Short mmCIF file of C-alpha atoms and ligand atoms in Angstrom, two decimals:
data_model
loop_
_atom_site.label_atom_id
_atom_site.label_comp_id
_atom_site.label_asym_id
_atom_site.label_seq_id
_atom_site.Cartn_x
_atom_site.Cartn_y
_atom_site.Cartn_z
CA UNK A 174 33.15 33.23 -21.38
CA UNK A 175 32.93 34.86 -17.96
CA UNK A 176 36.03 36.21 -16.30
CA UNK A 177 35.41 34.33 -13.06
CA UNK A 178 38.50 35.57 -11.26
CA UNK A 179 37.40 39.15 -11.93
CA UNK A 180 33.84 38.36 -10.81
CA UNK A 181 35.10 36.72 -7.60
CA UNK A 182 36.86 39.95 -6.60
CA UNK A 183 33.44 41.62 -6.44
CA UNK A 184 32.34 39.29 -3.61
CA UNK A 185 34.17 40.17 -0.38
CA UNK A 186 33.15 36.98 1.47
CA UNK A 187 34.74 34.75 -1.16
CA UNK A 188 38.14 35.93 0.08
CA UNK A 189 37.66 34.46 3.55
CA UNK A 190 38.96 31.25 5.00
CA UNK A 191 37.11 28.70 7.13
CA UNK A 192 39.11 26.35 9.37
CA UNK A 193 42.24 27.69 7.70
CA UNK A 194 41.00 26.67 4.23
CA UNK A 195 39.73 28.92 1.44
CA UNK A 196 35.94 29.07 1.52
CA UNK A 197 34.30 27.08 -1.26
CA UNK A 198 30.71 28.24 -1.27
CA UNK A 199 28.45 25.66 -2.92
CA UNK A 200 25.19 26.47 -1.13
CA UNK A 201 23.84 28.93 -3.64
CA UNK A 202 20.38 27.38 -3.87
CA UNK A 203 19.91 28.27 -0.19
CA UNK A 204 21.17 31.82 -0.57
CA UNK A 205 23.79 33.54 -2.69
CA UNK A 206 26.70 35.76 -1.72
CA UNK A 207 26.49 39.51 -2.35
CA UNK A 208 28.70 41.63 -4.59
CA UNK A 209 30.10 44.86 -3.15
CA UNK A 210 27.76 46.94 -5.33
CA UNK A 211 24.79 45.39 -3.51
CA UNK A 212 26.43 45.82 -0.10
CA UNK A 213 27.33 49.41 -0.92
CA UNK A 214 23.80 50.17 -2.15
CA UNK A 215 22.52 49.31 1.34
CA UNK A 216 25.13 51.43 3.08
CA UNK A 217 24.47 54.26 0.62
CA UNK A 218 20.74 54.10 1.34
CA UNK A 219 21.20 54.31 5.11
CA UNK A 220 24.03 56.85 4.99
CA UNK A 221 22.61 59.20 2.42
CA UNK A 222 18.88 59.09 1.79
CA UNK A 223 17.15 56.86 4.37
CA UNK A 224 13.54 58.00 4.42
CA UNK A 225 10.04 56.60 4.07
CA UNK A 226 8.59 56.25 0.57
CA UNK A 227 5.46 57.66 -1.09
CA UNK A 228 4.80 59.96 1.85
CA UNK A 229 7.02 62.96 2.22
CA UNK A 230 7.41 66.09 0.20
CA UNK A 231 10.95 66.44 1.51
CA UNK A 232 14.08 65.73 -0.54
CA UNK A 233 15.12 62.51 1.16
CA UNK A 234 11.67 60.97 0.83
CA UNK A 235 11.58 61.87 -2.83
CA UNK A 236 15.00 60.33 -3.36
CA UNK A 237 14.14 57.10 -1.56
CA UNK A 238 10.81 56.84 -3.44
CA UNK A 239 12.64 57.33 -6.72
CA UNK A 240 15.24 54.65 -5.97
CA UNK A 241 12.61 52.25 -4.59
CA UNK A 242 10.47 52.58 -7.72
CA UNK A 243 13.55 52.41 -9.97
CA UNK A 244 14.36 49.04 -8.39
CA UNK A 245 10.84 47.84 -9.15
CA UNK A 246 11.36 48.90 -12.80
CA UNK A 247 14.64 46.98 -12.89
CA UNK A 248 12.99 43.78 -11.67
CA UNK A 249 10.17 44.26 -14.19
CA UNK A 250 12.66 44.67 -17.07
CA UNK A 251 14.75 41.74 -15.85
CA UNK A 252 11.85 39.31 -16.36
CA UNK A 253 10.44 41.24 -19.33
CA UNK A 254 7.25 42.29 -17.57
CA UNK A 255 5.18 44.74 -19.61
CA UNK A 256 4.61 46.93 -16.58
CA UNK A 257 6.26 47.60 -13.22
CA UNK A 258 2.73 47.64 -11.74
CA UNK A 259 2.94 43.87 -12.10
CA UNK A 260 5.77 43.71 -9.54
CA UNK A 261 4.70 43.54 -5.91
CA UNK A 262 7.46 43.61 -3.31
CA UNK A 263 7.29 40.79 -0.80
CA UNK A 264 9.69 39.47 1.86
CA UNK A 265 10.61 36.43 -0.25
CA UNK A 266 9.22 33.88 -2.69
CA UNK A 267 7.28 32.19 0.11
CA UNK A 268 5.36 35.35 0.93
CA UNK A 269 4.65 35.91 -2.77
CA UNK A 270 3.03 32.47 -3.03
CA UNK A 271 1.10 33.03 0.20
CA UNK A 272 -0.16 36.34 -1.18
CA UNK A 273 -1.75 34.51 -4.12
CA UNK A 274 -3.07 31.69 -1.92
CA UNK A 275 -4.66 34.14 0.52
CA UNK A 276 -6.22 36.48 -2.02
CA UNK A 277 -6.76 35.17 -5.55
CA UNK A 278 -7.25 31.54 -4.48
CA UNK A 279 -9.64 32.40 -1.65
CA UNK A 280 -11.89 34.06 -4.18
CA UNK A 281 -11.50 31.77 -7.17
CA UNK A 282 -11.01 28.22 -5.89
CA UNK A 283 -14.32 26.50 -5.25
CA UNK A 284 -15.42 23.13 -3.90
CA UNK A 285 -14.51 20.33 -6.33
CA UNK A 286 -11.87 22.41 -8.12
CA UNK A 287 -8.43 20.91 -8.65
CA UNK A 288 -5.02 22.47 -8.02
CA UNK A 289 -2.19 20.83 -9.93
CA UNK A 290 1.29 20.79 -8.37
CA UNK A 291 4.32 18.62 -9.08
CA UNK A 292 5.86 15.91 -6.90
CA UNK A 293 9.03 18.03 -6.59
CA UNK A 294 7.53 21.18 -5.03
CA UNK A 295 9.30 23.12 -2.31
CA UNK A 296 7.15 23.34 0.85
CA UNK A 297 6.54 27.02 -0.03
CA UNK A 298 4.58 25.96 -3.11
CA UNK A 299 2.80 23.12 -1.38
CA UNK A 300 1.77 23.98 2.18
CA UNK A 301 -0.18 27.16 1.18
CA UNK A 302 -2.16 25.09 -1.36
CA UNK A 303 -2.89 22.39 1.22
CA UNK A 304 -4.64 25.09 3.26
CA UNK A 305 -6.55 26.40 0.24
CA UNK A 306 -7.61 22.84 -0.63
CA UNK A 307 -8.81 22.21 2.95
CA UNK A 308 -10.62 25.56 3.20
CA UNK A 309 -12.36 25.12 -0.13
CA UNK A 310 -12.79 21.34 -0.37
CA UNK A 311 -10.63 21.40 -3.45
CA UNK A 312 -8.35 18.58 -4.57
CA UNK A 313 -4.56 18.69 -4.87
CA UNK A 314 -3.15 16.67 -7.78
CA UNK A 315 0.54 16.03 -8.37
CA UNK A 316 2.35 15.57 -11.67
CA UNK A 317 4.51 12.47 -11.00
CA UNK A 318 8.21 12.10 -11.75
CA UNK A 319 10.24 9.86 -14.00
CA UNK A 320 13.04 7.74 -12.53
CA UNK A 321 15.57 10.45 -13.42
CA UNK A 322 13.61 13.21 -11.70
CA UNK A 323 11.84 14.86 -14.61
CA UNK A 324 8.10 15.48 -14.79
CA UNK A 325 6.32 12.45 -16.17
CA UNK A 326 3.89 14.01 -18.62
CA UNK A 327 2.46 10.70 -19.91
CA UNK A 328 -0.98 11.33 -18.39
CA UNK A 329 -0.81 15.11 -18.29
CA UNK A 330 -4.13 15.53 -20.12
CA UNK A 331 -5.86 13.60 -17.32
CA UNK A 332 -4.07 15.63 -14.67
CA UNK A 333 -4.61 19.09 -16.17
CA UNK A 334 -8.29 18.89 -17.13
CA UNK A 335 -11.54 20.83 -17.09
CA UNK A 336 -11.65 20.70 -13.26
CA UNK A 337 -8.24 22.35 -12.93
CA UNK A 338 -8.42 25.83 -11.44
CA UNK A 339 -4.71 26.41 -10.91
CA UNK A 340 -1.45 24.86 -12.05
CA UNK A 341 1.28 25.90 -9.60
CA UNK A 342 4.69 24.55 -10.53
CA UNK A 343 8.33 25.01 -9.74
CA UNK A 344 10.47 26.18 -12.67
CA UNK A 345 13.78 24.73 -11.42
CA UNK A 346 13.75 22.19 -8.59
CA UNK A 347 15.95 23.13 -5.64
CA UNK A 348 16.46 19.45 -4.76
CA UNK A 349 16.76 17.73 -8.13
CA UNK A 350 17.97 20.59 -10.30
CA UNK A 351 15.36 19.71 -12.93
CA UNK A 352 14.25 22.49 -15.27
CA UNK A 353 10.55 22.01 -15.88
CA UNK A 354 8.77 22.79 -19.19
CA UNK A 355 6.77 25.64 -17.68
CA UNK A 356 5.90 27.19 -21.03
CA UNK A 357 4.37 23.94 -22.30
CA UNK A 358 2.48 23.40 -19.04
CA UNK A 359 1.19 26.97 -19.04
CA UNK A 360 -0.14 26.43 -22.56
CA UNK A 361 -1.88 23.23 -21.40
CA UNK A 362 -3.41 25.05 -18.45
CA UNK A 363 -4.68 27.83 -20.74
CA UNK A 364 -6.46 25.28 -22.94
CA UNK A 365 -8.62 24.16 -20.00
CA UNK A 366 -9.08 27.69 -18.64
CA UNK A 367 -6.84 27.20 -15.59
CA UNK A 368 -4.56 29.83 -14.07
CA UNK A 369 -0.81 29.33 -13.64
CA UNK A 370 1.73 30.18 -10.95
CA UNK A 371 5.42 29.56 -11.61
CA UNK A 372 7.73 29.33 -8.60
CA UNK A 373 10.80 30.89 -10.18
CA UNK A 374 12.91 31.16 -7.00
CA UNK A 375 15.59 28.94 -8.55
CA UNK A 376 15.31 30.02 -12.18
CA UNK A 377 15.28 33.82 -12.28
CA UNK A 378 18.74 33.99 -10.62
CA UNK A 379 20.31 31.53 -13.05
CA UNK A 380 18.88 31.86 -16.57
CA UNK A 381 16.96 34.29 -18.75
CA UNK A 382 13.30 34.20 -17.68
CA UNK A 383 10.73 35.99 -19.80
CA UNK A 384 7.23 36.30 -18.36
CA UNK A 385 5.79 37.28 -21.73
CA UNK A 386 7.16 34.08 -23.24
CA UNK A 387 6.16 31.72 -20.40
CA UNK A 388 2.91 33.67 -19.94
CA UNK A 389 2.01 32.68 -16.35
CA UNK A 390 -0.58 34.59 -14.33
CA UNK A 391 1.80 34.67 -11.36
CA UNK A 392 5.54 34.17 -10.96
CA UNK A 393 7.43 34.35 -7.69
CA UNK A 394 11.00 35.54 -7.07
CA UNK A 395 13.41 35.55 -4.15
CA UNK A 396 15.93 38.44 -3.94
CA UNK A 397 18.50 36.71 -1.76
CA UNK A 398 18.91 33.85 -4.25
CA UNK A 399 19.96 36.33 -6.97
CA UNK A 400 22.73 38.25 -5.18
CA UNK A 401 20.25 40.54 -3.44
CA UNK A 402 19.71 41.06 0.29
CA UNK A 403 17.57 38.78 2.44
CA UNK A 404 14.08 39.98 3.31
CA UNK A 405 13.11 41.02 -0.21
CA UNK A 406 11.38 39.18 -3.02
CA UNK A 407 8.69 39.84 -5.55
CA UNK A 408 5.43 38.61 -6.94
CA UNK A 409 4.91 39.14 -10.64
CA UNK A 410 1.25 39.04 -11.64
CA UNK A 411 -0.61 40.13 -14.73
CA UNK A 412 -1.86 43.65 -14.15
CA UNK A 413 -5.53 42.94 -14.87
CA UNK A 414 -5.48 40.04 -12.43
CA UNK A 415 -3.93 42.19 -9.69
CA UNK A 416 -6.55 44.86 -10.42
CA UNK A 417 -9.29 42.33 -9.77
CA UNK A 418 -7.78 40.94 -6.55
CA UNK A 419 -8.61 41.86 -2.97
CA UNK A 420 -5.66 43.20 -0.94
CA UNK A 421 -3.56 40.77 1.10
CA UNK A 422 -2.63 42.92 4.12
CA UNK A 423 -4.55 46.04 5.15
CA UNK A 424 -3.32 49.28 6.71
CA UNK A 425 -1.33 52.31 5.65
CA UNK A 426 -0.05 52.85 2.08
CA UNK A 427 -2.51 50.47 0.44
CA UNK A 428 -5.57 52.70 0.85
CA UNK A 429 -6.98 55.57 -1.19
CA UNK A 430 -9.73 56.89 1.05
CA UNK A 431 -10.57 55.88 4.61
CA UNK A 432 -13.61 56.77 6.71
CA UNK A 433 -14.53 55.46 10.16
CA UNK A 434 -16.74 52.94 8.38
CA UNK A 435 -14.92 51.93 5.25
CA UNK A 436 -11.87 52.16 3.01
CA UNK A 437 -11.08 52.07 -0.69
CA UNK A 438 -7.89 50.71 -2.21
CA UNK A 439 -4.91 52.46 -3.67
CA UNK A 440 -3.81 51.84 -7.24
CA UNK A 441 -1.24 49.19 -8.19
CA UNK A 442 1.26 48.24 -6.97
CA UNK A 443 0.73 49.97 -3.61
CA UNK A 444 -2.58 48.19 -3.03
CA UNK A 445 -0.57 45.07 -2.16
CA UNK A 446 2.13 46.77 -0.12
CA UNK A 447 0.59 47.68 3.23
CA UNK A 448 2.83 49.46 5.73
CA UNK A 449 6.37 50.72 5.32
CA UNK A 450 8.05 48.46 2.77
CA UNK A 451 11.56 47.04 2.92
CA UNK A 452 13.00 50.03 1.08
CA UNK A 453 16.73 49.41 1.56
CA UNK A 454 16.57 45.79 0.48
CA UNK A 455 14.41 46.59 -2.55
CA UNK A 456 17.10 49.09 -3.60
CA UNK A 457 19.68 46.34 -2.93
CA UNK A 458 17.72 43.92 -5.13
CA UNK A 459 17.79 46.57 -7.86
CA UNK A 460 21.58 46.69 -7.53
CA UNK A 461 21.68 42.89 -7.79
CA UNK A 462 19.63 43.04 -11.00
CA UNK A 463 22.08 45.63 -12.37
CA UNK A 464 25.00 43.34 -11.56
CA UNK A 465 23.43 40.26 -13.17
CA UNK A 466 22.26 42.23 -16.22
CA UNK A 467 25.73 43.68 -16.80
CA UNK A 468 27.16 40.15 -16.93
CA UNK A 469 24.24 38.75 -18.90
CA UNK A 470 21.93 35.90 -17.94
CA UNK A 471 22.80 33.83 -21.03
CA UNK A 472 26.48 33.87 -20.03
CA UNK A 473 25.63 33.00 -16.43
CA UNK A 474 23.52 30.06 -17.56
CA UNK A 475 26.31 28.88 -19.89
CA UNK A 476 28.84 29.05 -17.07
CA UNK A 477 26.54 27.02 -14.83
CA UNK A 478 26.02 24.43 -17.58
CA UNK A 479 29.80 24.07 -17.93
CA UNK A 480 30.52 23.80 -14.25
CA UNK A 481 27.54 21.58 -13.39
CA UNK A 482 28.24 19.10 -16.20
CA UNK A 483 31.89 19.03 -15.12
CA UNK A 484 30.82 18.29 -11.52
CA UNK A 485 28.18 15.79 -12.61
CA UNK A 486 30.68 13.76 -14.65
CA UNK A 487 33.07 13.68 -11.70
CA UNK A 488 30.33 12.69 -9.23
CA UNK A 489 29.18 9.89 -11.54
CA UNK A 490 32.75 8.58 -11.59
CA UNK A 491 32.84 8.22 -7.79
CA UNK A 492 31.95 4.70 -6.73
CA UNK A 493 28.99 4.39 -4.39
CA UNK A 494 27.54 7.85 -4.89
CA UNK A 495 23.93 8.14 -6.12
CA UNK A 496 22.86 11.39 -7.68
CA UNK A 497 19.38 12.69 -8.47
CA UNK A 498 17.82 14.58 -11.34
CA UNK A 499 18.39 14.45 -15.10
CA UNK A 500 21.87 14.18 -16.64
CA UNK A 501 20.88 16.16 -19.72
CA UNK A 502 22.09 19.69 -19.00
CA UNK A 503 19.34 21.22 -21.14
CA UNK A 504 16.99 19.99 -18.42
CA UNK A 505 19.13 20.71 -15.36
CA UNK A 506 20.10 23.85 -13.48
CA UNK A 507 23.19 24.28 -11.31
CA UNK A 508 22.13 21.92 -8.53
CA UNK A 509 23.39 18.40 -7.76
CA UNK A 510 21.94 16.34 -4.92
CA UNK A 511 23.64 13.10 -4.00
CA UNK A 512 23.80 10.35 -1.42
CA UNK A 513 26.10 7.54 -0.46
CA UNK A 514 24.24 4.57 1.00
CA UNK A 515 25.37 4.10 4.59
CA UNK A 516 26.75 7.62 5.00
CA UNK A 517 24.39 10.16 6.53
CA UNK A 518 24.26 13.43 4.54
CA UNK A 519 24.88 15.41 7.74
CA UNK A 520 28.11 13.48 8.33
CA UNK A 521 29.15 14.07 4.74
CA UNK A 522 28.28 17.78 4.97
CA UNK A 523 30.20 18.15 8.24
CA UNK A 524 33.25 16.42 6.76
CA UNK A 525 33.16 18.75 3.73
CA UNK A 526 32.67 21.78 5.98
CA UNK A 527 35.97 21.00 7.73
CA UNK A 528 37.59 21.22 4.30
CA UNK A 529 36.10 24.68 3.81
CA UNK A 530 33.34 23.44 1.49
CA UNK A 531 29.83 24.74 2.21
CA UNK A 532 27.08 22.43 0.94
CA UNK A 533 23.55 21.95 2.20
CA UNK A 534 22.36 18.71 3.75
CA UNK A 535 18.79 17.83 4.68
CA UNK A 536 15.44 17.54 2.96
CA UNK A 537 15.78 21.01 1.36
CA UNK A 538 12.15 21.80 2.25
CA UNK A 539 10.97 19.01 -0.07
CA UNK A 540 10.01 16.33 2.44
CA UNK A 541 7.40 14.58 0.24
CA UNK A 542 10.00 14.34 -2.56
CA UNK A 543 12.58 12.85 -0.17
CA UNK A 544 10.00 10.31 0.99
CA UNK A 545 9.30 9.43 -2.63
CA UNK A 546 13.03 9.00 -3.31
CA UNK A 547 13.21 6.76 -0.24
CA UNK A 548 15.82 8.89 1.54
CA UNK A 549 15.55 11.15 4.60
CA UNK A 550 17.92 13.73 3.14
CA UNK A 551 20.55 14.43 0.51
CA UNK A 552 23.78 16.37 0.30
CA UNK A 553 23.44 19.18 -2.21
CA UNK A 554 26.03 21.22 -4.06
CA UNK A 555 24.63 24.24 -5.88
CA UNK A 556 26.66 26.52 -8.13
CA UNK A 557 26.61 30.13 -9.24
CA UNK A 558 28.48 32.54 -11.45
CA UNK A 559 31.48 32.82 -9.09
CA UNK A 560 32.21 29.11 -8.74
CA UNK A 561 35.17 27.57 -10.55
CA UNK A 562 36.12 24.15 -11.86
CA UNK A 563 39.02 24.06 -9.41
CA UNK A 564 36.47 24.42 -6.58
CA UNK A 565 34.63 21.43 -8.06
CA UNK A 566 37.95 19.53 -8.01
CA UNK A 567 38.30 20.26 -4.28
CA UNK A 568 34.72 19.09 -3.73
CA UNK A 569 35.39 15.84 -5.59
CA UNK A 570 38.63 15.20 -3.67
CA UNK A 571 36.77 15.95 -0.44
CA UNK A 572 33.95 13.57 -1.34
CA UNK A 573 36.40 10.81 -2.23
CA UNK A 574 38.24 11.35 1.05
CA UNK A 575 34.98 11.43 3.03
CA UNK A 576 33.64 8.23 1.49
CA UNK A 577 36.96 6.50 2.17
CA UNK A 578 36.78 7.67 5.78
CA UNK A 579 33.14 6.70 6.43
CA UNK A 580 33.24 3.44 4.49
CA UNK A 581 36.42 2.26 6.17
CA UNK A 582 35.30 -1.00 7.79
CA UNK A 583 37.41 -0.37 10.88
CA UNK A 584 35.19 2.57 11.90
N1 C6P B 627 14.92 27.12 -1.16
C1 C6P B 627 16.94 25.94 -0.52
O1 C6P B 627 17.94 25.77 0.17
P1 C6P B 627 12.34 31.85 0.17
O2 C6P B 627 12.89 31.13 1.35
O3 C6P B 627 10.95 32.27 0.39
O4 C6P B 627 13.24 32.92 -0.31
O5 C6P B 627 12.32 30.79 -1.03
C2 C6P B 627 11.49 29.67 -0.91
C3 C6P B 627 11.72 28.73 -2.04
C4 C6P B 627 10.70 28.55 -2.95
N2 C6P B 627 10.85 27.75 -4.01
C5 C6P B 627 11.99 27.12 -4.24
C6 C6P B 627 12.13 26.27 -5.46
C7 C6P B 627 13.07 27.25 -3.36
O6 C6P B 627 14.21 26.62 -3.60
C8 C6P B 627 12.91 28.07 -2.21
C9 C6P B 627 14.02 28.21 -1.20
C10 C6P B 627 16.09 27.16 -0.29
O7 C6P B 627 16.63 25.16 -1.42
C11 C6P B 627 15.75 27.31 1.16
S1 C6P B 627 14.74 25.99 1.76
#
């Protein structure tokens, strides 16, 4: 059991009020709040050892290099990567996916090849592959969904087949909350010789994720969704695959030897980190990993299961509210999207905001999924380790009040 009240004290912003009401922050799938250890790690970096990495012989540069590389080690350990050379710093999960699409895929995807995605992908794991498919005359195939928002694997052996070059799938859906069987799908991809990318932006922050167990070629992470700063994320890739890949961006840091005519590439991981990296935020992401590790990812997942099932039961009990995604908590993360026919999600979100409740409304960067569900948008509550059941109670009261207000025939 987590001591939530103790945890909440670590997050300065959770003490604030909005419109005279205590803030209830339920927009954690968009970005998470930051504990003071993360905030202080940034201040400490700038106050005490701000300096460029991998360059200087002076004390500050050595200190910043050490802390920057320590953070990489922490991320590697957090996902059980065999080597920190497998961790490439990026700005976010989106950049990590684009790195693979612009390097590995440009070399390996050929005309007639197939790239398998799911019908619930975030635009970040969809739009880059649309470009690859257009450039290479490859075909995008989508694993369809069941009525309750799980992957429909009935025809999976026709979808993942000998023509498949890459299976690129989201681990936990940001819109539906569904946890996908990425290990099983990776094994299927392996059988036909395809490569695998797992978009783990919504899983690594919320549950234990082990890259040796899932065994993908690539896995992408977002720092700001796991208590870290914005502007930092990571690509995990198997070391031998990274070794064989062309660089993404070219310039300083990523080179070994440069002449007026040519250049050779630095060793991993620097080969993929051209220019001055986001040192402070990488250190901050390391502090976030420390914070999550000290609490324990199993406990965080258990807390989210408790709170999400509590919220789900209450949402199901509200008349006229549709929710999306599976009810079985073994297949759902801490995300609940819902809609009330006749009430626009933006109106609902604005009503809740006035009660101090922050939720996200919109298509959540999954427009094809929204179209498939037959809705323009949803309202989404997403939970994290600092949320409480009493916050869920306020959400449920707010929803009941909002639906009463909007469905009142006199309006
Ligand atoms: N989803 C949400 O509110 P970035 O923005 O690059 O850090 O993460 C992109 C991304 C990739 N995959 C999934 C499954 C995601 O949920 C996200 C970000 C946010 O749902 C912002 S749209």
